[in-house]
XYZ file of C-alpha atoms in Angstrom:
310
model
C 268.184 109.815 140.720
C 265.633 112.544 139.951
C 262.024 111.946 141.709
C 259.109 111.936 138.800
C 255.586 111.689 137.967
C 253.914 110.140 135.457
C 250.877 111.903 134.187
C 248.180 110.553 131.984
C 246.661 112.875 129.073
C 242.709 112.399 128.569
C 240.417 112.649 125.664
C 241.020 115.128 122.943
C 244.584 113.762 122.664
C 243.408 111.030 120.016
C 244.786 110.683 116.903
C 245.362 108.612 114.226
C 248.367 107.285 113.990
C 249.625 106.976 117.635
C 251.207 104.380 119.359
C 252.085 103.495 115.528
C 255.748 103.643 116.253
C 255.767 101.383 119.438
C 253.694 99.115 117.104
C 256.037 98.569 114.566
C 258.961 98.368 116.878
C 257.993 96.596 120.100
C 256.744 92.910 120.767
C 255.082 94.270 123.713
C 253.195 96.858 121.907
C 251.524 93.936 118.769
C 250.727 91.735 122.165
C 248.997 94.456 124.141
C 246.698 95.852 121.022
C 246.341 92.035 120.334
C 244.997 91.362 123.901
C 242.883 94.364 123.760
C 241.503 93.386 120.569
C 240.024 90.148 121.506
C 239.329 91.343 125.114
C 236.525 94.272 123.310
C 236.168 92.656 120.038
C 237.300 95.630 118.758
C 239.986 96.143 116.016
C 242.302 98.413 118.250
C 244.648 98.557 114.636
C 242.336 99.548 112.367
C 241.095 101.859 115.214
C 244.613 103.388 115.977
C 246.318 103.067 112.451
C 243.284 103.926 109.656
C 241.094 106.629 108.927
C 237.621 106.086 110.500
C 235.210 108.023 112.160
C 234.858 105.708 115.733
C 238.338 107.046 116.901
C 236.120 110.442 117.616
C 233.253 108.295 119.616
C 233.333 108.812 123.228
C 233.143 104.610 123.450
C 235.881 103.888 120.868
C 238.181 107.165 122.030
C 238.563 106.461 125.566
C 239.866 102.587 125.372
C 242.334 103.866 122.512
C 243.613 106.816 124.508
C 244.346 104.654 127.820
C 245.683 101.764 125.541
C 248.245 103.785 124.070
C 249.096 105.687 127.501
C 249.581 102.176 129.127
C 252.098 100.477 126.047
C 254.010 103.762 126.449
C 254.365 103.662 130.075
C 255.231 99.651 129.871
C 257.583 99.978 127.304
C 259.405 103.006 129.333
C 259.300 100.871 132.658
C 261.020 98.120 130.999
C 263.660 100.500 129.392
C 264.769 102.489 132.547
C 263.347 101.220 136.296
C 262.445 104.398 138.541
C 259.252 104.376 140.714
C 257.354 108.005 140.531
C 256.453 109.747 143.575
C 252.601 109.825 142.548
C 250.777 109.213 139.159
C 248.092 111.300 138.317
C 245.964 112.237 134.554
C 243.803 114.411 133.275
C 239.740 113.219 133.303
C 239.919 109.848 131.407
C 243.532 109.667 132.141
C 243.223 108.796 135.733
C 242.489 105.325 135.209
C 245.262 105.238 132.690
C 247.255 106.575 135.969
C 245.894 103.949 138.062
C 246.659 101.073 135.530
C 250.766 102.802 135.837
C 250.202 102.319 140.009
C 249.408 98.772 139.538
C 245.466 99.120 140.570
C 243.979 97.875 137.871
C 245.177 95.477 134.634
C 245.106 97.318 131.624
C 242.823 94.975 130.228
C 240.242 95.677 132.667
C 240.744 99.188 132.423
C 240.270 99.245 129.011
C 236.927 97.641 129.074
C 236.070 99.987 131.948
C 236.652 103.122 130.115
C 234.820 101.542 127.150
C 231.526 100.742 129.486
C 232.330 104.558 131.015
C 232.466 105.900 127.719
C 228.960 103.961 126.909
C 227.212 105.125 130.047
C 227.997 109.091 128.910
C 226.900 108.407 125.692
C 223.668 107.228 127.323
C 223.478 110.074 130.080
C 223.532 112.801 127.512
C 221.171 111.138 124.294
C 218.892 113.352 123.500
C 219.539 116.460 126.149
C 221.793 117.810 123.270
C 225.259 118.048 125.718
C 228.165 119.415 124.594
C 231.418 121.288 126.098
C 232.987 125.268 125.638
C 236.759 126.145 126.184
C 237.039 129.408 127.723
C 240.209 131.513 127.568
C 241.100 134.840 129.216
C 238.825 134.769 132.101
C 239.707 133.989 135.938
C 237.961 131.021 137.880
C 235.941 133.190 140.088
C 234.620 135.085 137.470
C 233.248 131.716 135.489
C 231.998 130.163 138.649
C 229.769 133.065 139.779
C 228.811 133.394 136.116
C 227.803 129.684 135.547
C 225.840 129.991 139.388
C 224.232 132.845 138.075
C 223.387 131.463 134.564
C 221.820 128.113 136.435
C 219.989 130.751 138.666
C 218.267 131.652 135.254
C 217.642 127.602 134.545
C 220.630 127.945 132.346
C 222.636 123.751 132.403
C 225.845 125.340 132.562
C 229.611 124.590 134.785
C 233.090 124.878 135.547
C 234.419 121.406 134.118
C 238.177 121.105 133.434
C 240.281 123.686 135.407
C 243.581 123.640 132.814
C 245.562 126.615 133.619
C 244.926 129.744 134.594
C 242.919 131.958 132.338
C 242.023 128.347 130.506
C 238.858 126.470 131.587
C 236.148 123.960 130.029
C 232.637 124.408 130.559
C 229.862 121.543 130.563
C 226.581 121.593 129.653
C 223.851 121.776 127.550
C 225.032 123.222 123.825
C 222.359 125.681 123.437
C 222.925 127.295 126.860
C 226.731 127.177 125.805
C 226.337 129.000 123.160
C 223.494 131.135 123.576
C 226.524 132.517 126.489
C 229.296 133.191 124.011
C 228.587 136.742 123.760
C 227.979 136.933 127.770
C 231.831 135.360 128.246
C 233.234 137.715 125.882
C 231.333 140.718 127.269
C 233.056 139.923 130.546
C 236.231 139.894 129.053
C 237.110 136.400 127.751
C 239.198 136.445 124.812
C 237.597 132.915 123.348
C 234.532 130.872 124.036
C 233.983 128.366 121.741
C 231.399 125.615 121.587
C 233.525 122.648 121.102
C 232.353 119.413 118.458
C 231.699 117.450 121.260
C 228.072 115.337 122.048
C 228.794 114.235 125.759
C 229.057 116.770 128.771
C 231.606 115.482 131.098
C 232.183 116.223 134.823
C 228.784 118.368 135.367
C 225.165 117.268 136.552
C 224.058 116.022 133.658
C 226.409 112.833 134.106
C 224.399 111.995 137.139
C 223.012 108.542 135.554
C 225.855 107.221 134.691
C 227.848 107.133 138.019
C 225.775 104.029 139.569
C 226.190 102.617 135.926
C 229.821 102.842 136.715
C 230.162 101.670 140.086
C 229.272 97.787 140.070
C 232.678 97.947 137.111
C 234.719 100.029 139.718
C 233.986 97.323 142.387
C 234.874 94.505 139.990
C 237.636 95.684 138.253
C 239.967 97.785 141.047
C 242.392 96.133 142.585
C 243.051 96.315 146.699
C 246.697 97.369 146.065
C 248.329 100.334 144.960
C 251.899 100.703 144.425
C 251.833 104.736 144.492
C 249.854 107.617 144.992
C 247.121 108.707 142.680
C 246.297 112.245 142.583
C 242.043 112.623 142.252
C 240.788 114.720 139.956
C 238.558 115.808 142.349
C 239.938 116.590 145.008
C 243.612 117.267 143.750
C 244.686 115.034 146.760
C 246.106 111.828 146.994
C 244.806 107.921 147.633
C 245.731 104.906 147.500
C 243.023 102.445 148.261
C 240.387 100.448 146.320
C 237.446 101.840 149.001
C 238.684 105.421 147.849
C 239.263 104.737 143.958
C 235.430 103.760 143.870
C 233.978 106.663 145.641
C 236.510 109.398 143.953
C 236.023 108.293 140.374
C 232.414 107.761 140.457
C 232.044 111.322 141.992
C 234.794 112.150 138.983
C 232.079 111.887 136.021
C 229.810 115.026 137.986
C 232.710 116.870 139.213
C 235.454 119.309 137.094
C 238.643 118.153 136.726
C 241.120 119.968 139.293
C 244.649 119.785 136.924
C 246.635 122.549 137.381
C 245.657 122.389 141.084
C 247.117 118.918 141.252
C 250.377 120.154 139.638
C 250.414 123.144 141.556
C 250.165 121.519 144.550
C 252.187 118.490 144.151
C 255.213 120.192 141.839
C 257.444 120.673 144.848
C 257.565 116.769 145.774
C 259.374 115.841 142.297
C 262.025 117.258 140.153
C 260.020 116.339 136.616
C 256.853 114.761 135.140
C 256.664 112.349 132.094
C 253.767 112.629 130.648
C 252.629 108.740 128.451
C 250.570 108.889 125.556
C 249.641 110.559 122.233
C 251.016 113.952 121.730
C 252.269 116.788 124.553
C 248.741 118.446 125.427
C 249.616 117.876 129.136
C 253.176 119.140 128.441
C 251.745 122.013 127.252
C 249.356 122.704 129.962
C 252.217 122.431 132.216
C 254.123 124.865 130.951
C 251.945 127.498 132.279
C 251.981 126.081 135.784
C 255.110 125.084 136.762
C 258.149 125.413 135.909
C 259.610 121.697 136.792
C 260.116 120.175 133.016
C 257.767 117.936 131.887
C 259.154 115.205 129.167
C 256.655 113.245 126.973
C 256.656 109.411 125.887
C 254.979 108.954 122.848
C 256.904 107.167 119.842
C 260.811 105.475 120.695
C 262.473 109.113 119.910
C 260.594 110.573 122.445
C 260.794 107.961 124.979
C 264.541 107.896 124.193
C 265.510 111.496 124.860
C 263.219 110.956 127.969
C 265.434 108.359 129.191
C 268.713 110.879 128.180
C 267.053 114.061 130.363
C 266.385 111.640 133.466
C 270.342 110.325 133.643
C 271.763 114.179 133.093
């Protein structure tokens, strides 16, 4: 049997219209929207399934994200049993990775992201936050630039390392793009200021960590039944003692992804990747060359299931 991962896409994968499929077809899917429903008081169909503008809220977009990630994963683990070596997702899609290992109910985790999403919200009212994908330049290069930019009083970092040549800045939007010229100058093919009103894993998240640690300490389970790789540290753990400490320190800290893959690729022979769309997929093809296989509709999960018994 081939050794796996599951990985966990984060947000920016939203769209409406997914998990529509396992919704229509699946008993488990209409119970687990149902649950998650009543659990937030939130209508998680009209959420997923019609056009409205709270599937782009930091708040609403989280808890829909790790809702479909977890009905794809459950309705995969009751098709085809195999454990995965490790779990691990990208930002937001860690705790969707540490619902998969069995440390925290979905339902929990949903209202957890939902309070997380709420507490960035809050961190970044007012300051005018907001995000900047950079492509073409190499991580040194954007790390001494954002040190020196900060030198200057500049709010500016590293916050999602991709792939190479692709990283996500944090910050404040006016620094961001009062810089685009500066990137570009250095030899960055794109920097663009991205639609976004929250500045994740930077500084300017600082208030909302000990918002999100009493939830952690509720919600986390003392179990694990598999590694999760940190974003931070691009390591694994499996304890409740180190889930609260790594993704508090998660919301102020970039997002090590291909370093995870990169350094975990030679322990499996694939990944599966559980949610809306292929955005990790994609990512991955630029870092390793294991396959990566995507579970997002019953086609996909289907084909999925064909790959793993070749």
């Amino acid at each position: 049997m081939k050794k796996v991962a599951f990985i966990f896409p984060g947000q920016g994968s939203q769209k409406i219209g997914m998990g529509k499929d396992f919704f229509e077809n699946s008993e488990i899917a209409k119970d687990m929207i149902s649950k998650a429903s009543e659990r937030l008081r939130i209508n998680f169909e009209e959420l997923l399934f019609e056009e409205n503008d709270k599937i782009g809220q930091t708040e609403y977009t989280q808890p829909a994200i790790l809702l479909v990630s977890s009905i794809a994963n459950k309705i995969f683990n009751d098709k085809y049993t195999i454990k995965p070596e490790f779990v691990l997702g990208h930002s937001l899609g860690e705790f969707s990775a540490l619902v998969s290992a069995g440390a925290i109910d979905y339902l929990d985790a949903i209202e957890l992201v939902h309070k997380r999403g709420i507490f960035m919200n809050e961190a970044c009212a007012g300051a005018g936050a907001g995000m900047m994908a950079l492509v073409g330049l190499d991580d040194l290069t954007v790390e001494k630039m954002c040190e020196e930019q900060r030198s200057k009083g500049l709010n500016v970092w590293a916050a999602n390392y991709n792939m190479d040549g692709q990283i996500v800045l944090a910050g404040l939007k006016t620094d961001l793009e009062s810089l685009v010229d500066t990137f570009k100058e250095a030899g960055a093919k794109r920097a663009i200021v991205l639609d976004m009103s929250v500045a994740s894993h930077c500084e300017l998240l600082q208030s909302a960590v000990e918002n999100l640690k009493p939830y952690l300490e509720e919600y986390l389970k003392d179990e694990f039944l598999t590694d999760v790789i940190s974003n931070v540290t691009a390591k694994a753990y499996n304890t409740k003692e180190e889930a609260i400490e790594l993704l508090s320190e998660q919301l102020i800290n970039p997002v090590k992804y291909k370093h995870s893959i990169s350094s975990k690729e030679s322990d499996v022979d694939a990944f599966i990747e559980f949610g809306n769309g292929i955005v990790l997929k994609g990512l991955n093809r630029k870092i390793t060359k294991k396959p990566t296989y995507n579970v997002s509709d019953f086609d996909t999960l289907n084909k999925t299931i064909e790959a793993l018994n070749e």
